[in-house]
Short mmCIF file of C-alpha atoms in Angstrom, two decimals:
data_model
loop_
_atom_site.label_atom_id
_atom_site.label_comp_id
_atom_site.label_asym_id
_atom_site.label_seq_id
_atom_site.Cartn_x
_atom_site.Cartn_y
_atom_site.Cartn_z
CA MET C 3 110.15 194.78 205.21
CA PRO C 4 113.86 194.80 204.50
CA ILE C 5 115.94 195.97 207.57
CA LEU C 6 118.23 199.10 207.21
CA SER C 7 121.42 198.44 209.10
CA LEU C 8 124.45 200.46 210.30
CA ASP C 9 126.42 197.43 209.17
CA PRO C 10 127.02 197.19 205.34
CA ARG C 11 127.37 193.57 205.57
CA VAL C 12 124.04 193.10 206.98
CA ASN C 13 122.32 195.45 204.27
CA ARG C 14 124.11 193.36 201.65
CA LEU C 15 122.43 190.19 202.99
CA GLN C 16 119.01 192.08 202.45
CA VAL C 17 117.38 190.70 205.54
CA GLU C 18 113.69 190.78 206.06
CA GLN C 19 112.28 191.02 209.45
CA VAL C 20 111.26 187.64 211.41
CA PRO C 21 107.43 187.43 211.44
CA GLU C 22 105.92 187.21 214.78
CA HIS C 23 105.16 183.66 215.06
CA GLN C 24 108.28 181.71 213.91
CA PRO C 25 108.04 178.18 213.08
CA PRO C 26 111.15 176.13 214.34
CA VAL C 27 114.18 177.02 211.87
CA LEU C 28 116.08 174.08 213.31
CA VAL C 29 115.41 170.34 213.81
CA PRO C 30 117.58 168.10 216.13
CA GLY C 31 120.71 167.23 214.33
CA ASP C 32 120.74 170.17 212.04
CA HIS C 33 124.13 171.36 214.04
CA TRP C 34 125.59 167.65 214.11
CA PRO C 35 126.93 165.63 216.72
CA SER C 36 129.53 166.77 219.61
CA TYR C 37 133.05 165.98 219.92
CA GLN C 38 135.38 166.23 223.09
CA VAL C 39 138.68 168.21 222.22
CA PHE C 40 141.98 167.13 223.95
CA HIS C 41 144.90 170.07 223.71
CA GLN C 42 148.51 169.54 224.16
CA ARG C 43 150.39 172.73 224.63
CA ARG C 44 153.98 171.57 224.14
CA ARG C 45 155.55 168.50 223.30
CA GLY C 46 156.30 166.35 225.95
CA GLU C 47 153.34 167.68 228.02
CA LYS C 48 149.94 165.82 228.30
CA HIS C 49 146.90 166.39 226.30
CA SER C 50 144.12 167.82 228.35
CA SER C 51 140.26 167.87 227.75
CA VAL C 52 139.58 171.49 226.98
CA GLY C 53 135.87 171.29 225.57
CA ILE C 54 133.44 170.53 222.83
CA VAL C 55 133.02 171.11 219.40
CA HIS C 56 130.14 170.46 217.06
CA ALA C 57 130.99 168.74 213.79
CA PRO C 58 129.77 166.52 211.06
CA SER C 59 132.95 164.31 210.81
CA LEU C 60 136.28 163.79 212.73
CA GLU C 61 138.11 165.74 210.17
CA MET C 62 135.63 168.56 210.48
CA ALA C 63 135.92 168.52 214.33
CA MET C 64 139.67 168.74 213.97
CA ALA C 65 139.15 171.97 211.88
CA MET C 66 136.78 173.44 214.37
CA ALA C 67 139.04 172.53 217.35
CA LYS C 68 141.59 174.28 215.78
CA GLU C 69 139.96 177.28 215.30
CA GLN C 70 138.22 177.32 218.99
CA PHE C 71 141.05 175.85 221.14
CA GLY C 72 144.28 176.96 219.22
CA ARG C 73 143.67 180.38 218.24
CA ARG C 74 145.53 181.68 221.03
CA GLY C 75 148.65 180.86 223.28
CA GLU C 76 150.50 177.67 222.39
CA THR C 77 149.30 174.28 220.76
CA SER C 78 151.63 171.65 219.78
CA ASN C 79 148.96 168.87 218.93
CA LEU C 80 145.10 168.24 219.28
CA TRP C 81 143.01 164.91 219.84
CA VAL C 82 139.18 165.04 218.71
CA VAL C 83 136.94 162.06 219.86
CA CYS C 84 133.00 161.52 218.94
CA THR C 85 131.19 161.85 222.64
CA ALA C 86 129.18 158.89 221.49
CA ASP C 87 132.26 156.99 221.44
CA VAL C 88 133.09 157.92 225.17
CA LEU C 89 132.04 155.61 228.28
CA GLU C 90 131.91 157.78 231.11
CA MET C 91 132.01 156.23 234.63
CA ASP C 92 128.79 157.16 236.78
CA TYR C 93 129.35 159.81 239.65
CA ALA C 94 127.62 157.54 241.83
CA ASP C 95 130.53 155.18 241.75
CA GLU C 96 132.65 157.98 243.05
CA GLU C 97 132.21 156.15 246.43
CA VAL C 98 134.18 153.30 245.20
CA PHE C 99 137.56 155.37 245.35
CA ARG C 100 136.79 157.19 248.66
CA THR C 101 139.10 155.12 250.66
CA THR C 102 141.99 154.82 247.97
CA PRO C 103 143.74 157.64 249.16
CA SER C 104 144.32 156.23 252.55
CA LYS C 105 145.75 152.85 251.35
CA SER C 106 149.23 153.42 252.42
CA TYR C 107 150.16 149.97 251.59
CA ARG C 108 150.15 151.43 247.89
CA ASP C 109 152.32 154.50 248.78
CA PRO C 110 156.05 154.84 249.14
CA ALA C 111 155.36 156.94 252.02
CA GLY C 112 153.75 153.95 253.84
CA TYR C 113 156.96 152.25 254.18
CA LYS C 114 159.19 153.82 256.79
CA VAL C 115 162.36 151.92 257.95
CA ASN C 116 164.72 154.70 259.43
CA GLU C 117 163.83 153.96 262.77
CA LYS C 118 164.39 150.19 262.36
CA ILE C 119 167.50 150.58 260.82
CA ASP C 120 168.89 153.28 263.73
CA ALA C 121 167.87 150.76 266.37
CA TYR C 122 169.70 148.25 264.72
CA LYS C 123 172.69 150.18 264.47
CA ALA C 124 172.40 151.50 268.12
CA LYS C 125 172.38 147.53 269.42
CA GLN C 126 175.34 146.64 267.37
CA THR C 127 177.64 149.18 268.60
CA PRO C 128 179.00 148.17 272.29
CA MET Y 9 130.38 189.60 227.39
CA TYR Y 10 126.97 189.28 228.96
CA GLY Y 11 124.62 190.95 231.06
CA GLY Y 12 123.22 188.11 233.27
CA GLY Y 13 121.87 189.98 236.22
CA TYR Y 14 118.15 189.51 234.93
CA ILE Y 15 116.69 186.11 235.28
CA PRO Y 16 112.89 186.45 234.68
CA ALA Y 17 110.43 184.11 236.38
CA GLY Y 18 111.12 183.25 239.94
CA VAL Y 19 112.32 179.91 241.68
CA GLU Y 20 109.79 177.81 243.14
CA GLU Y 21 111.65 176.40 246.24
CA THR Y 22 109.05 174.38 247.52
CA LYS Y 23 108.77 172.23 244.50
CA ALA Y 24 112.39 171.35 244.78
CA GLN Y 25 111.96 170.18 248.30
CA ALA Y 26 109.15 168.05 247.06
CA GLU Y 27 111.35 166.14 244.92
CA SER Y 28 113.43 164.25 247.19
CA PRO Y 29 114.28 165.98 250.66
CA GLU Y 30 117.27 163.38 250.96
CA LEU Y 31 118.75 163.92 247.62
CA LEU Y 32 118.33 167.63 248.00
CA ALA Y 33 119.93 167.76 251.33
CA GLN Y 34 122.97 165.73 249.73
CA PHE Y 35 123.05 168.23 246.82
CA GLU Y 36 123.10 170.94 249.01
CA ALA Y 37 125.69 169.60 251.27
CA ARG Y 38 127.99 169.16 248.29
CA ILE Y 39 127.54 172.76 247.30
CA THR Y 40 128.20 174.02 251.00
CA ARG Y 41 131.50 172.00 250.65
CA GLY Y 42 132.50 174.02 247.65
CA GLU Y 43 132.34 171.16 245.52
CA LYS Y 44 131.15 171.22 241.85
CA ILE Y 45 128.03 169.59 240.52
CA GLU Y 46 128.53 167.77 237.36
CA PRO Y 47 126.23 166.84 234.44
CA ARG Y 48 125.03 163.61 235.39
CA ASP Y 49 124.67 164.09 238.89
CA TRP Y 50 121.19 164.48 240.78
CA MET Y 51 119.81 168.04 240.70
CA PRO Y 52 116.58 169.60 241.64
CA ALA Y 53 114.42 170.41 238.53
CA VAL Y 54 114.63 173.83 239.25
CA TYR Y 55 118.26 174.18 239.57
CA ARG Y 56 118.57 172.54 236.01
CA LYS Y 57 115.58 174.74 234.63
CA GLN Y 58 117.29 178.14 235.93
CA LEU Y 59 120.88 176.97 234.87
CA ILE Y 60 119.64 176.03 231.37
CA ARG Y 61 117.85 179.48 231.07
CA MET Y 62 120.85 181.37 232.51
CA ILE Y 63 123.62 179.71 230.30
CA GLU Y 64 121.34 179.73 227.32
CA GLN Y 65 120.84 183.65 227.78
CA HIS Y 66 124.53 184.06 228.27
CA ALA Y 67 125.29 182.10 225.10
CA HIS Y 68 122.49 184.16 223.23
CA SER Y 69 124.24 187.24 224.32
CA GLU Y 70 127.57 186.18 222.92
CA ILE Y 71 126.60 185.32 219.43
CA ILE Y 72 124.03 188.65 219.41
CA GLY Y 73 126.76 190.69 220.92
CA ALA Y 74 129.25 189.97 218.17
CA LEU Y 75 126.50 192.07 216.00
CA PRO Y 76 126.87 195.32 216.97
CA GLU Y 77 130.55 195.51 217.15
CA GLY Y 78 130.99 193.46 213.66
CA THR Y 79 129.08 196.47 212.37
CA TRP Y 80 132.56 198.37 212.49
CA ILE Y 81 134.89 195.79 211.13
CA THR Y 82 134.60 197.10 207.67
CA ARG Y 83 135.62 200.38 208.67
CA ALA Y 84 137.89 199.96 211.39
CA PRO Y 85 140.29 202.83 211.70
CA GLY Y 86 143.61 201.10 210.61
CA PHE Y 87 144.90 197.66 210.23
CA ARG Y 88 145.73 196.58 213.78
CA ARG Y 89 142.40 197.94 214.95
CA LYS Y 90 140.63 195.87 212.55
CA LEU Y 91 142.66 192.71 213.41
CA ALA Y 92 141.84 193.44 217.09
CA LEU Y 93 138.26 193.93 216.39
CA MET Y 94 137.95 190.63 214.24
CA ALA Y 95 139.70 188.55 216.91
CA LYS Y 96 137.21 189.86 219.46
CA VAL Y 97 134.33 189.32 217.59
CA GLN Y 98 135.43 185.61 216.83
CA ASP Y 99 136.02 185.19 220.51
CA GLU Y 100 132.49 186.34 221.10
CA VAL Y 101 131.32 183.43 218.68
CA GLY Y 102 133.57 181.21 220.32
CA HIS Y 103 132.15 181.67 223.73
CA ALA Y 104 128.87 181.30 222.37
CA GLN Y 105 129.88 177.69 221.21
CA LEU Y 106 131.48 177.01 224.61
CA LEU Y 107 128.33 178.27 226.19
CA TYR Y 108 125.77 176.20 223.98
CA SER Y 109 127.69 173.17 225.06
CA ALA Y 110 127.75 173.89 228.69
CA ALA Y 111 123.86 174.10 228.55
CA GLU Y 112 123.72 171.04 226.24
CA THR Y 113 125.14 169.05 229.07
CA LEU Y 114 121.97 169.72 231.21
CA GLY Y 115 119.78 168.36 228.39
CA LYS Y 116 118.52 171.14 225.85
CA LYS Y 117 119.83 170.58 222.29
CA ARG Y 118 121.89 173.32 220.56
CA GLU Y 119 118.95 173.38 217.91
CA ASP Y 120 116.42 174.24 220.38
CA MET Y 121 118.40 176.98 222.23
CA LEU Y 122 118.74 178.51 218.74
CA ASN Y 123 115.28 177.94 217.76
CA ASP Y 124 113.97 179.72 221.02
CA LEU Y 125 116.71 182.51 220.48
CA ILE Y 126 115.08 183.34 217.01
CA ASN Y 127 111.45 183.07 218.04
CA GLY Y 128 112.12 185.10 221.02
CA LYS Y 129 111.25 182.83 223.81
CA SER Y 130 114.61 182.90 225.28
CA LYS Y 131 116.30 186.16 226.00
CA TYR Y 132 119.92 187.83 225.82
CA SER Y 133 121.32 190.80 227.16
CA ASN Y 134 119.68 194.11 226.34
CA VAL Y 135 122.61 196.26 225.49
CA PHE Y 136 123.06 194.02 222.12
CA ASN Y 137 119.68 195.66 220.83
CA TYR Y 138 121.36 199.27 220.50
CA PRO Y 139 123.03 200.23 217.71
CA ALA Y 140 126.77 201.08 217.26
CA GLU Y 141 126.65 204.40 215.86
CA THR Y 142 130.02 205.36 215.56
CA TRP Y 143 133.49 203.81 215.96
CA ALA Y 144 133.53 205.39 219.47
CA ASP Y 145 130.53 203.07 220.37
CA VAL Y 146 132.90 200.24 219.75
CA ALA Y 147 135.26 201.90 222.17
CA VAL Y 148 132.72 202.29 224.85
CA ILE Y 149 131.39 198.43 224.07
CA GLY Y 150 134.81 196.73 224.18
CA PHE Y 151 135.77 198.83 227.32
CA LEU Y 152 132.99 199.38 229.44
CA ILE Y 153 130.27 196.54 228.50
CA ASP Y 154 133.13 193.94 228.54
CA ALA Y 155 134.11 195.32 231.84
CA ALA Y 156 130.78 194.85 233.22
CA ALA Y 157 130.55 191.29 231.67
CA ILE Y 158 133.87 190.30 233.41
CA VAL Y 159 132.50 191.70 237.07
CA ASN Y 160 129.66 189.52 236.39
CA GLN Y 161 131.37 186.30 234.69
CA VAL Y 162 134.35 186.21 237.37
CA ALA Y 163 131.43 185.91 239.87
CA ASN Y 164 129.71 183.31 237.80
CA SER Y 165 132.82 181.33 237.26
CA LYS Y 166 133.12 180.63 240.95
CA GLY Y 167 129.41 179.10 240.78
CA SER Y 168 128.31 175.45 241.51
CA TYR Y 169 127.88 173.85 237.98
CA GLY Y 170 131.24 172.34 236.72
CA PRO Y 171 130.94 172.78 232.90
CA TYR Y 172 129.68 176.33 233.17
CA CYS Y 173 132.61 177.31 235.50
CA ARG Y 174 135.24 175.33 233.32
CA ALA Y 175 133.61 177.57 229.95
CA LEU Y 176 133.88 180.72 231.91
CA GLU Y 177 137.43 180.41 233.20
CA ARG Y 178 138.45 180.25 229.50
CA ILE Y 179 135.92 183.07 228.69
CA CYS Y 180 137.25 185.24 231.39
CA TYR Y 181 140.78 185.03 230.26
CA GLU Y 182 139.85 185.85 226.53
CA GLU Y 183 137.62 188.88 227.87
CA SER Y 184 140.54 190.54 229.60
CA PHE Y 185 142.07 191.22 226.22
CA HIS Y 186 138.70 192.47 225.26
CA LEU Y 187 138.63 195.06 227.97
CA LYS Y 188 142.43 196.05 227.28
CA GLN Y 189 141.77 196.57 223.57
CA GLY Y 190 138.47 198.62 224.04
CA HIS Y 191 140.32 200.51 226.70
CA SER Y 192 143.11 201.41 224.32
CA VAL Y 193 140.62 202.60 221.60
CA PHE Y 194 138.80 204.44 224.34
CA VAL Y 195 142.05 206.37 225.67
CA TRP Y 196 143.31 206.79 221.98
CA LEU Y 197 139.79 209.02 221.29
CA ALA Y 198 139.76 210.53 224.73
CA THR Y 199 143.24 211.76 224.54
CA GLY Y 200 142.72 212.71 220.63
CA THR Y 201 141.43 215.56 218.60
CA PRO Y 202 138.48 217.60 219.79
CA MET Y 203 136.26 215.80 217.34
CA GLN Y 204 137.34 212.64 218.44
CA ARG Y 205 136.76 213.25 222.28
CA GLU Y 206 133.19 214.54 221.27
CA MET Y 207 132.70 211.71 219.33
CA LEU Y 208 133.63 209.61 222.54
CA GLN Y 209 131.36 211.89 224.66
CA ASN Y 210 128.37 211.23 222.56
CA ALA Y 211 129.18 207.70 222.50
CA LEU Y 212 129.03 207.55 226.57
CA ASN Y 213 126.06 209.55 226.83
CA ARG Y 214 124.29 207.18 224.59
CA TRP Y 215 125.52 203.90 226.23
CA TRP Y 216 125.14 205.24 229.88
CA GLU Y 217 121.69 203.86 230.31
CA PRO Y 218 122.13 200.48 229.01
CA ILE Y 219 124.91 200.03 230.93
CA MET Y 220 123.29 200.81 234.22
CA HIS Y 221 120.51 198.37 232.91
CA PHE Y 222 123.28 195.66 232.61
CA PHE Y 223 123.22 193.98 235.79
CA GLY Y 224 119.65 194.07 235.90
CA PRO Y 225 117.06 195.57 238.28
CA SER Y 226 117.74 196.56 242.12
CA ASP Y 227 117.81 193.53 244.38
CA THR Y 228 114.54 195.10 245.81
CA MET Y 229 112.82 194.43 242.70
CA SER Y 230 114.13 191.03 241.65
CA GLN Y 231 112.50 187.75 243.17
CA HIS Y 232 113.85 184.66 244.75
CA THR Y 233 117.63 185.50 244.29
CA GLU Y 234 118.36 183.66 247.76
CA THR Y 235 117.73 180.06 246.67
CA LEU Y 236 120.04 180.79 243.36
CA MET Y 237 122.74 182.18 245.52
CA ARG Y 238 122.44 179.32 248.31
CA TRP Y 239 122.83 177.06 245.21
CA LYS Y 240 125.58 179.31 243.84
CA VAL Y 241 123.58 179.58 240.54
CA LYS Y 242 123.74 183.43 241.09
CA MET Y 243 126.91 184.32 242.88
CA ALA Y 244 126.29 188.13 243.78
CA THR Y 245 123.34 190.24 243.67
CA ASN Y 246 122.64 192.90 240.82
CA ASP Y 247 123.33 195.91 243.29
CA VAL Y 248 126.36 194.40 244.66
CA MET Y 249 127.93 193.81 241.02
CA ARG Y 250 126.73 197.09 239.75
CA GLN Y 251 128.45 198.71 242.74
CA GLN Y 252 131.63 196.88 242.04
CA PHE Y 253 131.41 198.15 238.36
CA LEU Y 254 130.87 201.70 239.33
CA ASN Y 255 133.82 201.74 241.82
CA ILE Y 256 136.39 200.54 239.27
CA TYR Y 257 135.44 202.17 236.13
CA VAL Y 258 133.86 205.38 236.87
CA PRO Y 259 137.20 207.12 238.32
CA LYS Y 260 138.57 205.81 234.97
CA ILE Y 261 136.35 207.92 233.05
CA TRP Y 262 136.30 210.89 234.86
CA ASP Y 263 140.41 210.70 235.08
CA LEU Y 264 140.19 211.20 231.35
CA GLY Y 265 137.97 214.59 231.79
CA LEU Y 266 134.91 212.75 230.42
CA SER Y 267 131.65 213.11 231.97
CA LEU Y 268 128.61 210.87 232.44
CA PRO Y 269 125.37 211.89 232.10
CA ASP Y 270 123.92 211.47 235.49
CA PRO Y 271 124.25 214.74 237.77
CA GLU Y 272 123.56 212.44 240.98
CA LEU Y 273 126.44 209.84 240.23
CA ARG Y 274 129.10 210.05 243.01
CA LYS Y 275 130.50 207.71 245.74
CA ASP Y 276 129.29 208.39 249.25
CA GLU Y 277 132.53 208.17 251.08
CA SER Y 278 130.71 207.41 254.62
CA THR Y 279 129.29 204.17 253.15
CA GLY Y 280 131.49 203.68 250.12
CA GLN Y 281 128.43 203.13 248.06
CA TRP Y 282 127.98 204.63 244.81
CA LEU Y 283 124.84 207.19 244.38
CA PHE Y 284 123.18 207.35 240.97
CA THR Y 285 119.92 208.03 239.16
CA GLU Y 286 117.96 205.01 239.00
CA PRO Y 287 117.72 204.31 234.97
CA ASN Y 288 114.42 204.09 233.60
CA TRP Y 289 113.41 200.22 234.11
CA ASP Y 290 110.05 200.44 232.03
CA THR Y 291 112.87 200.99 228.84
CA PHE Y 292 114.59 198.14 230.40
CA PHE Y 293 111.53 195.53 230.12
CA LYS Y 294 110.43 197.03 226.91
CA VAL Y 295 113.68 196.06 225.50
CA ILE Y 296 113.75 192.90 227.14
CA ASN Y 297 110.61 191.91 225.54
CA GLY Y 298 111.76 192.47 222.16
CA ASP Y 299 111.18 196.24 221.66
CA GLY Y 300 114.76 197.74 221.58
CA PRO Y 301 116.13 199.82 218.77
CA CYS Y 302 117.95 196.95 216.95
CA SER Y 303 115.99 193.93 218.35
CA ARG Y 304 114.44 192.82 214.87
CA GLU Y 305 117.34 193.38 212.90
CA ARG Y 306 119.60 191.04 215.58
CA LEU Y 307 117.02 188.16 215.42
CA ALA Y 308 116.81 188.74 211.72
CA VAL Y 309 120.35 188.54 211.10
CA ARG Y 310 120.49 185.46 213.25
CA LYS Y 311 117.54 183.48 211.42
CA VAL Y 312 119.03 184.30 208.03
CA ALA Y 313 122.30 182.83 209.16
CA GLU Y 314 120.66 179.67 210.15
CA GLU Y 315 118.54 179.15 207.29
CA ARG Y 316 121.00 180.20 204.57
CA GLY Y 317 123.55 178.06 206.16
CA ALA Y 318 121.13 175.03 206.18
CA TRP Y 319 122.05 173.55 203.04
CA VAL Y 320 126.04 173.48 203.51
CA ARG Y 321 124.99 171.68 207.15
CA ALA Y 322 123.01 169.27 205.48
CA ALA Y 323 125.47 168.40 202.66
CA LEU Y 324 127.80 167.73 205.26
CA ARG Y 325 125.74 165.96 207.61
CA ARG Y 326 126.38 161.96 207.65
CA ALA Y 327 123.55 159.45 207.75
CA ASP Y 328 125.31 157.56 210.60
CA ALA Y 329 125.90 160.57 213.12
CA ARG Y 330 125.14 159.67 216.56
CA TYR Y 331 123.84 162.13 218.93
CA ALA Y 332 125.23 161.84 222.55
CA THR Y 333 124.94 164.68 225.30
CA PRO Y 334 128.40 166.40 225.58
CA LEU Y 335 130.07 165.25 228.46
CA ALA Y 336 131.50 168.38 229.81
#
């Protein structure tokens, strides 16, 4: 039975009702692979990961990314990367970096000399 | 926009505990510390299942939600209103894309989610199964349904699953434009000619029950929300969100001299709680199960879009395409 809609566009489609028992309309892969999108707001700023688009190719992924992540606000540049090409660290390895923030020998704040200098100066003046 | 209050079927908490008490304890401790769960972290099967169901329902609501309002794009009153409505409807479809990807990080393919939408296995918000009969319905949807969705989504954006929170942050930002433009249309009609006011009042009367349904049944009727709240899957109870919504928006409606079709609706100043007549929950469940005024049309349109677009997608598809689960 054709559907009578309030939307003239839907009526032009001449849509039939969905039968009760639907075979799957889509098979895996129909909606293409995914791409990771990186967005730069202004020149000079860094590109940041903003999300994902599905596309058949890098070029189409870029077109999708412009539409999805550039339609509002400022955009200066975009990168797209095929998700399958990204190597992600295992979150279980997070532990390896746990002590990094406390490695003061790698940090400018880990080197305080003013006390030494003051003490030296105090000793020099009779 | 979204009505996420209703998550059918309960959580089987005991099953989660049986999986691995040690990993479960670590998982829960991470959530308690306010840290996010990321896609390839260990998580209880029940957490994964409920999140997929919830994010998927949310995505379906966005993509189907584009249809009732889309009804009026061809007949929007004026160029600016038309531009705004097209932008809003495009945003809703964009939200669906973001959300399908967030759900995909949990292991369900986008194609499978769309199949389950079309075959009726997974649900979407009831409100989109109602028709937008007039331009005033667009005002009510844009103002009040989006407002309700914001209450829900702002709460969920503080949840525990990283990709969902990130998607919601962007979505909430765009929804605030939807709400503002909806409010603008609403105020224009409310302060317009007697005929415009009448049109708006009629639309409000039609939409009040679906709006009261939006956050889902009362907490006394919903099951098993405790675990979902502890895992920060669900961030506020249905009743709490409904109260928040009523508290902000009912005064704004009354302010314009419009009425709502519930003689019991009022704020109890002693408790700060809103009192109202319970909407008919049988209707709610009937619509959820696919028997709403526009349910068949909505799914049929979705199915046609997938079927008739298949040749384009196939033509563009490359033989060497490699699938990988989206990162986040």
